[in-house]
Coordinates of C-alpha atoms and ligand atoms in Angstrom, one line a residue:
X974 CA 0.0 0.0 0.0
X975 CA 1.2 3.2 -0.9
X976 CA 0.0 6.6 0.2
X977 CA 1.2 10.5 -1.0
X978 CA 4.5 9.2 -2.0
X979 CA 6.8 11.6 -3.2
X980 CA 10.5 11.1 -3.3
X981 CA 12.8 14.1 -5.3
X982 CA 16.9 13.7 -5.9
X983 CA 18.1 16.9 -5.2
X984 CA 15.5 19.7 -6.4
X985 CA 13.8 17.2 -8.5
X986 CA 10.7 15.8 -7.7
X987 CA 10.4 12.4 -9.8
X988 CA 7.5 10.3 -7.8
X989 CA 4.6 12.9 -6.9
X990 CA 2.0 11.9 -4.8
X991 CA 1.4 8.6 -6.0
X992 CA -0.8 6.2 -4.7
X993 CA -0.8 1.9 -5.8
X994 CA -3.1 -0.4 -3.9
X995 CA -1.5 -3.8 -4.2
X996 CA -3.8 -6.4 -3.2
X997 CA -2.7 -10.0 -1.7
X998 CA -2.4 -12.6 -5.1
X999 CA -2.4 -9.7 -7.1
X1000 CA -0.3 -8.9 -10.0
X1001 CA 0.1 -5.3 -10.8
X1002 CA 2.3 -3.5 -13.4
X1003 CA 3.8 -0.3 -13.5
X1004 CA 3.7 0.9 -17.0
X1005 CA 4.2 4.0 -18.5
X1006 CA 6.9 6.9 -20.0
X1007 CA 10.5 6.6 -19.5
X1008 CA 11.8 8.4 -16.3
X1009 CA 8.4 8.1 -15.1
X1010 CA 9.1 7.5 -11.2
X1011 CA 7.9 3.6 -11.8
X1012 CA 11.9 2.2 -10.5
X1013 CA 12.1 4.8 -7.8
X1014 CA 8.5 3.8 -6.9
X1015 CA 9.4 0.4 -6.3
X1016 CA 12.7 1.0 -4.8
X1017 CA 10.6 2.9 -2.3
X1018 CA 8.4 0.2 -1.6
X1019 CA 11.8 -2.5 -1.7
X1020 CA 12.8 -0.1 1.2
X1021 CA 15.8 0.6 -1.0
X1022 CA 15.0 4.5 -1.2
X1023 CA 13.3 6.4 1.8
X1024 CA 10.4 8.2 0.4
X1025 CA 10.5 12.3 1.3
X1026 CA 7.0 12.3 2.1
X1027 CA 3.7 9.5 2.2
X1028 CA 3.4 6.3 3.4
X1029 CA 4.5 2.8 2.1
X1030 CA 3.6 -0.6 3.9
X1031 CA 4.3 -4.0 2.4
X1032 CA 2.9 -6.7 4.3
X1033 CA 1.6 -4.3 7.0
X1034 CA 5.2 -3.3 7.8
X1035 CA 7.3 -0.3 6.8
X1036 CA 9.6 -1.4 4.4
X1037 CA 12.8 1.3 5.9
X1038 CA 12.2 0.5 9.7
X1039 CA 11.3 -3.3 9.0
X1040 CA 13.9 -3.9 6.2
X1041 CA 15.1 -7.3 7.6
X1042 CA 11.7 -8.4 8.1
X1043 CA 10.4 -7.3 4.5
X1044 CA 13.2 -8.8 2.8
X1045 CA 12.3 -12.0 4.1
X1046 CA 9.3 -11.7 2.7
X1047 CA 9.9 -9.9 -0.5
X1048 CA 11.7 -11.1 -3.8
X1049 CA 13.1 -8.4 -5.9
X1050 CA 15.3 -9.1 -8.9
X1051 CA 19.0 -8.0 -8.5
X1052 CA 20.8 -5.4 -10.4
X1053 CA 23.5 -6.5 -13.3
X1054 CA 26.6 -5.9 -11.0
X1055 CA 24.9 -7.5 -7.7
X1056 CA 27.4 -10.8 -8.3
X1057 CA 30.8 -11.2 -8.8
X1058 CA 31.8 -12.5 -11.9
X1059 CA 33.4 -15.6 -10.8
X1060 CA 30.7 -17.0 -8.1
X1061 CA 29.0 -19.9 -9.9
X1062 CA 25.1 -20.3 -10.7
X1063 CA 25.3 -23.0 -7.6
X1064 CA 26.7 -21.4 -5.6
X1065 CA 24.7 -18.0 -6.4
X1066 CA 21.4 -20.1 -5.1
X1067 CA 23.1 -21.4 -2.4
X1068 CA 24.3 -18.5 -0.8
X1069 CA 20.8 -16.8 -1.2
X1070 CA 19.0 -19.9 -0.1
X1071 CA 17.2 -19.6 3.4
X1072 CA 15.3 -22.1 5.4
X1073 CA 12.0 -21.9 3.1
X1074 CA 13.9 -21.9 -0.2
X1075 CA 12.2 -23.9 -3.1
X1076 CA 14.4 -27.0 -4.6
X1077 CA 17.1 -25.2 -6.5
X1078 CA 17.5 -27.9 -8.7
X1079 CA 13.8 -27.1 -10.2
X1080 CA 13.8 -23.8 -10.6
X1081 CA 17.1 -24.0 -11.9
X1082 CA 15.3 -26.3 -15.0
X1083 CA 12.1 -24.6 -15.2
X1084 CA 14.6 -21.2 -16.1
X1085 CA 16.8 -23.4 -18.0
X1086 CA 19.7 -23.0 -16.5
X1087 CA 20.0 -26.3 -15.0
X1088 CA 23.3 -27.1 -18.0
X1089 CA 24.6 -23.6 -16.7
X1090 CA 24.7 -25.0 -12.6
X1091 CA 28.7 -24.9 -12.5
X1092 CA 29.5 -21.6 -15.3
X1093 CA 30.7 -18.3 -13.5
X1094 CA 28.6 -15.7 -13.6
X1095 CA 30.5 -13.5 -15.6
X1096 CA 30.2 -16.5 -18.5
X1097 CA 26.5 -15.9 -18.3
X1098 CA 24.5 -14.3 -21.5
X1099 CA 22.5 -11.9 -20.9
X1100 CA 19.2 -13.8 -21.0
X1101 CA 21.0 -16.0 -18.7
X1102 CA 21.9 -13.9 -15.8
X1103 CA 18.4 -12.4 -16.1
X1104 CA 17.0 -16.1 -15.6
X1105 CA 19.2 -16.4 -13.0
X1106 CA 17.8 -13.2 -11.2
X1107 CA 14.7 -14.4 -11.0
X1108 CA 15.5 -17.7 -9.9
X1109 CA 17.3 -16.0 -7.0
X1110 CA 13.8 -13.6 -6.8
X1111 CA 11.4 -16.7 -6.3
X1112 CA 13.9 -18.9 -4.2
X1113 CA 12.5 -18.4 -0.9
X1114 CA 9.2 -18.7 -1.2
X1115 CA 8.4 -14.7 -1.3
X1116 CA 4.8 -13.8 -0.6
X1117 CA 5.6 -10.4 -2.6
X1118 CA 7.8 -10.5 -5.9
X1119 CA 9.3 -7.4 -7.3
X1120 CA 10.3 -7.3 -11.0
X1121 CA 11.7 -4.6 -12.8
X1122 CA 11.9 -5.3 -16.7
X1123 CA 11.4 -9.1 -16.0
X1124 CA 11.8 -10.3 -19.8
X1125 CA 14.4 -7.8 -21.1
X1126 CA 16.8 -9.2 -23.1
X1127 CA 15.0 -12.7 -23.2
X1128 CA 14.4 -14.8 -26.4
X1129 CA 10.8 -15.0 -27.2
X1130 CA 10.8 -18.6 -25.8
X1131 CA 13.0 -17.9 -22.7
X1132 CA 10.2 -14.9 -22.8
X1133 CA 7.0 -17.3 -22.5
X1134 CA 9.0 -19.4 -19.8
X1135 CA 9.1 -16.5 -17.7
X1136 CA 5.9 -15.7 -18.0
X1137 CA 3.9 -19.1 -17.3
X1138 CA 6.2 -18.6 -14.1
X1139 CA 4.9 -15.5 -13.0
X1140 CA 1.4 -17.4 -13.8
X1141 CA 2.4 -19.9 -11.5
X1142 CA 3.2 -17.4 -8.7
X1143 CA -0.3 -16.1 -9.4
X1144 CA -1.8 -19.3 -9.0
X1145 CA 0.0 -19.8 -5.8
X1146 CA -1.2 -16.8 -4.1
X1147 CA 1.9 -15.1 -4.5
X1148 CA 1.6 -10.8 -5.0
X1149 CA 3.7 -9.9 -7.8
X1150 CA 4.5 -6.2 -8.8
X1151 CA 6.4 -5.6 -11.8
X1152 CA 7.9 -2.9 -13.9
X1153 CA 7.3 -3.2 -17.2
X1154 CA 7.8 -1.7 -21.3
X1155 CA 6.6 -4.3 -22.8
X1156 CA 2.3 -4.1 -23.2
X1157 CA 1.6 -7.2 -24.5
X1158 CA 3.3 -8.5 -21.2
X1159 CA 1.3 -6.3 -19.3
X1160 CA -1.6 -7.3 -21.1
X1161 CA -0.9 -11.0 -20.9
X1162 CA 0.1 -11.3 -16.9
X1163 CA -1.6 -8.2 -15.0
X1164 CA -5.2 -8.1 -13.3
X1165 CA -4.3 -4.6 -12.9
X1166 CA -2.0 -1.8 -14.5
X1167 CA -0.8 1.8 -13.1
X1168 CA 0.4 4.4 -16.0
X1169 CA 2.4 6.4 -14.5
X1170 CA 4.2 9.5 -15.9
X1171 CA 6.2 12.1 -14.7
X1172 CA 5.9 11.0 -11.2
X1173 CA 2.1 11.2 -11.4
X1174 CA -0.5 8.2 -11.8
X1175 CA -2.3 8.7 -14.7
X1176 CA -4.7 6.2 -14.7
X1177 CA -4.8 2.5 -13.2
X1178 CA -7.3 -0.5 -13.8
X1179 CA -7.3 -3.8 -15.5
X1180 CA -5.6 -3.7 -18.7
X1181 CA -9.0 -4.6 -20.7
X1182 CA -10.7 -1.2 -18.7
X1183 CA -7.9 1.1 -19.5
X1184 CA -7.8 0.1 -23.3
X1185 CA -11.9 0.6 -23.4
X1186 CA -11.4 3.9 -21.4
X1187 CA -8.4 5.3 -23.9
X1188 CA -8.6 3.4 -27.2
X1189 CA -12.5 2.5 -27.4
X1190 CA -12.8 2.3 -31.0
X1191 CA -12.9 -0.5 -33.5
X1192 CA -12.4 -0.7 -37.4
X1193 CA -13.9 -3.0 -39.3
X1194 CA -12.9 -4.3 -42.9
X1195 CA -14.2 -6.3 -45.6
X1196 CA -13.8 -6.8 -49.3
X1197 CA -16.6 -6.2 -51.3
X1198 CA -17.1 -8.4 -54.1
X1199 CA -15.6 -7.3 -57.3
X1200 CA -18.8 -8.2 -59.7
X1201 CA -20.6 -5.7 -57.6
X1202 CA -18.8 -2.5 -57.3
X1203 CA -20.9 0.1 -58.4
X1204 CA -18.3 1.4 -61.3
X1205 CA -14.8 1.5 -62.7
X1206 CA -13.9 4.9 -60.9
X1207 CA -14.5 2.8 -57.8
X1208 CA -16.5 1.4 -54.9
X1209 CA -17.9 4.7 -53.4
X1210 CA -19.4 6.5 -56.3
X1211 CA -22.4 4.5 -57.3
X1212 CA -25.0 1.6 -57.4
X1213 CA -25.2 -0.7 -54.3
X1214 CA -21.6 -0.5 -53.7
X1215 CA -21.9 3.3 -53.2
X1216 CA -25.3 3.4 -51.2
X1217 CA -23.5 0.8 -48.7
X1218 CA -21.1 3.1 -48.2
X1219 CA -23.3 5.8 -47.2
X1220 CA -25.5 3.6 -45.4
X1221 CA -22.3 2.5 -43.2
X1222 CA -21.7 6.0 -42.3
X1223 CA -25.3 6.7 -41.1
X1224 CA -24.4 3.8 -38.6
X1225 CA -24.3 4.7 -34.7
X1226 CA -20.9 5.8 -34.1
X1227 CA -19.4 5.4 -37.3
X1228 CA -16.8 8.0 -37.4
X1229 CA -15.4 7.4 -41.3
X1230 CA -15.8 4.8 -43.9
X1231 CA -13.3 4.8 -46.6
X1232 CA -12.6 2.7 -49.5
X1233 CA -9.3 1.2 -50.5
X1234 CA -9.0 -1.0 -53.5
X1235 CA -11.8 -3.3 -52.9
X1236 CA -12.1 -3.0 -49.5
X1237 CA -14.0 -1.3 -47.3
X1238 CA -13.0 -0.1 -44.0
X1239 CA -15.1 1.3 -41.0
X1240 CA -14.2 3.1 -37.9
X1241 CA -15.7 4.3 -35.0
X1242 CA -16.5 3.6 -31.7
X1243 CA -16.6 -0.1 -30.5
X1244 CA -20.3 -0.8 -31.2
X1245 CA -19.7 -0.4 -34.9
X1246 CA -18.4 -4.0 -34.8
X1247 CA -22.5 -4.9 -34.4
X1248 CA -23.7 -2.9 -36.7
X1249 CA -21.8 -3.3 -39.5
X1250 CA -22.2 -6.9 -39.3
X1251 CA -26.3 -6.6 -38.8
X1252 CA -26.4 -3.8 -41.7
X1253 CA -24.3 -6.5 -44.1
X1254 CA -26.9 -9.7 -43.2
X1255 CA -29.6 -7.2 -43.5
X1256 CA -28.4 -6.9 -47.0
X1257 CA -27.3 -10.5 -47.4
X1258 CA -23.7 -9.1 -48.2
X1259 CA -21.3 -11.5 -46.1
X1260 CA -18.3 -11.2 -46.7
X1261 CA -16.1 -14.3 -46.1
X1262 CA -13.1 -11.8 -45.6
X1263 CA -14.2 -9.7 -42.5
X1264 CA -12.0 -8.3 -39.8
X1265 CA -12.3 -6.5 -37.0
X1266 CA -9.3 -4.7 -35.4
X1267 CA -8.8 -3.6 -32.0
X1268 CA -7.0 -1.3 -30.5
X1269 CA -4.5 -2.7 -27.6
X1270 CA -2.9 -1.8 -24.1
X1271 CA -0.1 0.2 -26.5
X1272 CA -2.7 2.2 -28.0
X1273 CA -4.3 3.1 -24.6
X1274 CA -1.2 4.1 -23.2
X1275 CA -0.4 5.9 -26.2
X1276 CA -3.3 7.6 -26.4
X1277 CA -3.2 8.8 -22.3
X1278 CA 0.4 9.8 -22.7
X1279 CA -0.8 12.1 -25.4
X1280 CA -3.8 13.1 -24.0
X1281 CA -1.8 14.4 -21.0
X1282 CA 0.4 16.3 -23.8
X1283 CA -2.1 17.7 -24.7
X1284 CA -3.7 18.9 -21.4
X1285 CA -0.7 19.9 -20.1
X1286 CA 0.4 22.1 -23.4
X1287 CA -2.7 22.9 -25.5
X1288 CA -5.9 23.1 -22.8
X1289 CA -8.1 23.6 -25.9
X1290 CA -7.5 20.6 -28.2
X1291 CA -10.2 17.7 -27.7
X1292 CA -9.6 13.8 -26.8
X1293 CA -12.5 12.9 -28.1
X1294 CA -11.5 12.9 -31.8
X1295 CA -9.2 9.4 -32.1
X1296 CA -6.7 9.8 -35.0
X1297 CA -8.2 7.5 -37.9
X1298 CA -5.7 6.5 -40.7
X1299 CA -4.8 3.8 -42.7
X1300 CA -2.1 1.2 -41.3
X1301 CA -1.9 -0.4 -37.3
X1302 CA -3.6 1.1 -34.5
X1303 CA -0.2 1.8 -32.9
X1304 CA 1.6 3.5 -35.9
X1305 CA -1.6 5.9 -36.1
X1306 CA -1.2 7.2 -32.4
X1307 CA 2.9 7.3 -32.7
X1308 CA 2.2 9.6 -35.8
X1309 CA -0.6 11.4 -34.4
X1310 CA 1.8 12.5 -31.6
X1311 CA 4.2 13.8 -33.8
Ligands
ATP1953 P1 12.5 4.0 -17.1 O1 11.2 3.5 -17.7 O2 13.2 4.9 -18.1 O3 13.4 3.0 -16.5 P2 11.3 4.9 -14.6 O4 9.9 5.2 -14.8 O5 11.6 3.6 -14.0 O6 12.1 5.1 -16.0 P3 13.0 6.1 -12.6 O7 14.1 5.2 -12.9 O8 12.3 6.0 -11.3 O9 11.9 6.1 -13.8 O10 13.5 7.6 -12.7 C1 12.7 8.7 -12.6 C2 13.6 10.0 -12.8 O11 14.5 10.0 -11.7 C3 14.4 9.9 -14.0 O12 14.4 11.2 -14.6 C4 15.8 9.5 -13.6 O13 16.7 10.1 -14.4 C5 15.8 10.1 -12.2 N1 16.7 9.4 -11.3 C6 16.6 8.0 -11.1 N2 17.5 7.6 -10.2 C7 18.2 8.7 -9.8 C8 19.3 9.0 -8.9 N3 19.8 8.1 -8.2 N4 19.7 10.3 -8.9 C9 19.2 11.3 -9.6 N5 18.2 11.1 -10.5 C10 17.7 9.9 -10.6

């Protein structure tokens, strides 16, 4: 639990007032803009930084006067340089190992490093020593786990082994708070996600609630058949082709239709996925080609780190009016920021 924290180094103030509720067999993520305050917040909670002002509990205890008894408790990922270079993977685990500590031998397999028991650290890839980190995090049965850019570095499958692990946790009741740039992890482990930028908590929720809050449109798309476009000049401009055009922009919450070689693309806001498909069986036009794109926790984000651009430098510009282009959701929002 965290309460008013703010934490400055030197005259600057880089965690304002932030809040994060953490609840028991939780996992939460801290997403957001670089230099956002999201490592000092969770150094702060770690007990690793002493916050200038609020109040931080982990387990019920404060994490600066309790330290020995919160690091029992708590798992946090090491830094790079926390090992020398010639201590072994082995001997790593058992040095760290405490009464409670989980078999080393099967974490060391489930994080594939059980080949890599007897290699110095220092031999260690990248990937490798960040597996290893996290075996040292989860080695003594931590009821909260703090990771900070769990998968960076990682091969996509090394990638997927670290998350069903952090699934596992879940499953075991375990708390996990975690640091995170990459969305579609976010999106794939969190029940809950706090944006943070510029020391400030922008929004927080489960990912699926911030991406309907921020990014709640939809486009649609569909070829229409070739036979029946209304002439050669194109789809638009005539004949059935061009009355189903207008007929899907008189749809609730269509906000454009446009037409691209022979296909047809509609945006707007979320509901349009329903009524373009009723108005196309109304017609008994289905298209064996329909898709439906949705926007994802990348957009969101996008989208609330420009919208607090935009109210922090340009009061009178609107959020309501989402950026509609052709290409991916994500490249639309990077160029409408620029
Ligand atoms: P990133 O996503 O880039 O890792 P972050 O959200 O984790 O960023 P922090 O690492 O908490 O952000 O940093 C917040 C701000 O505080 C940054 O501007 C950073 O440069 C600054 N900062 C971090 N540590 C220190 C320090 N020890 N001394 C001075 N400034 C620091």
């Amino acid at each position: 639990m965290v309460r008013g924290l703010r934490k400055a180094y030197g005259e600057r103030v880089v965690v304002d007032d932030v809040d994060l509720d953490v609840a028991a067999g939780e996992v939460v993520g801290l997403i957001g803009a670089n230099g956002a305050g999201k490592t000092t917040t969770v150094e702060c909670v770690q007990g690793l930084r002493r916050p200038d002002a609020g109040t931080v509990r982990v387990l019920g205890l404060d994490p600066v006067r309790h330290a020995d008894r919160v690091r029992r408790w708590v798992g946090s990922q090491l830094q790079d340089s926390a090992l020398p270079d010639r201590l072994r993977v082995h001997e790593a685990v058992e040095l760290f190992a405490t009464g409670r500590a989980r078999p080393a031998g099967e974490l060391l397999d489930q994080f594939g490093l059980a080949e890599r028991r007897r290699s110095a650290f220092a031999s260690l890839s990248g990937g490798e020593r960040q597996r290893l980190f996290l075996v040292l995090a989860l080695l003594n049965r931590p009821r909260l786990v703090i990771l900070d850019e769990l998968t960076q570095g990682l091969d996509p499958a090394a990638r997927r082994g670290v998350w069903s692990a952090v699934r596992q946790l879940r499953d075991e009741g375990t708390t996990v708070l975690l640091v995170t740039h990459e969305l579609d992890e976010a999106e794939a482990l969190c029940d809950r996600v706090v944006a943070m930028r510029r020391g400030r908590v922008l929004d927080a929720g489960p990912p699926a609630r911030l991406v309907d809050r921020h990014a709640g449109w939809a486009r649609v798309q569909f070829g229409w058949p070739p036979g029946d476009r209304g002439d050669a000049s194109g789809i638009g401009d005539a004949g059935e082709a061009g009355e189903l055009v207008r007929a899907m922009r008189a749809l609730p919450g269509v906000r454009d239709v446009s037409v691209h070689g022979d296909q047809v693309r509609v945006h707007g806001d979320r509901p349009v996925i329903a009524h373009v498909g009723a108005e196309l069986v109304r017609r008994g036009r289905i298209p064996a080609d329909l898709r439906v794109e949705l926007p994802d926790l990348e957009a969101a984000l996008l989208r609330l780190l420009r919208d607090d651009d935009t109210s922090t430098t340009a009061p009178t510009a609107t959020s309501a009016t989402p950026a509609y282009h052709a290409g991916p959701f994500t490249a639309e929002l990077i160029g409408a920021q620029q």
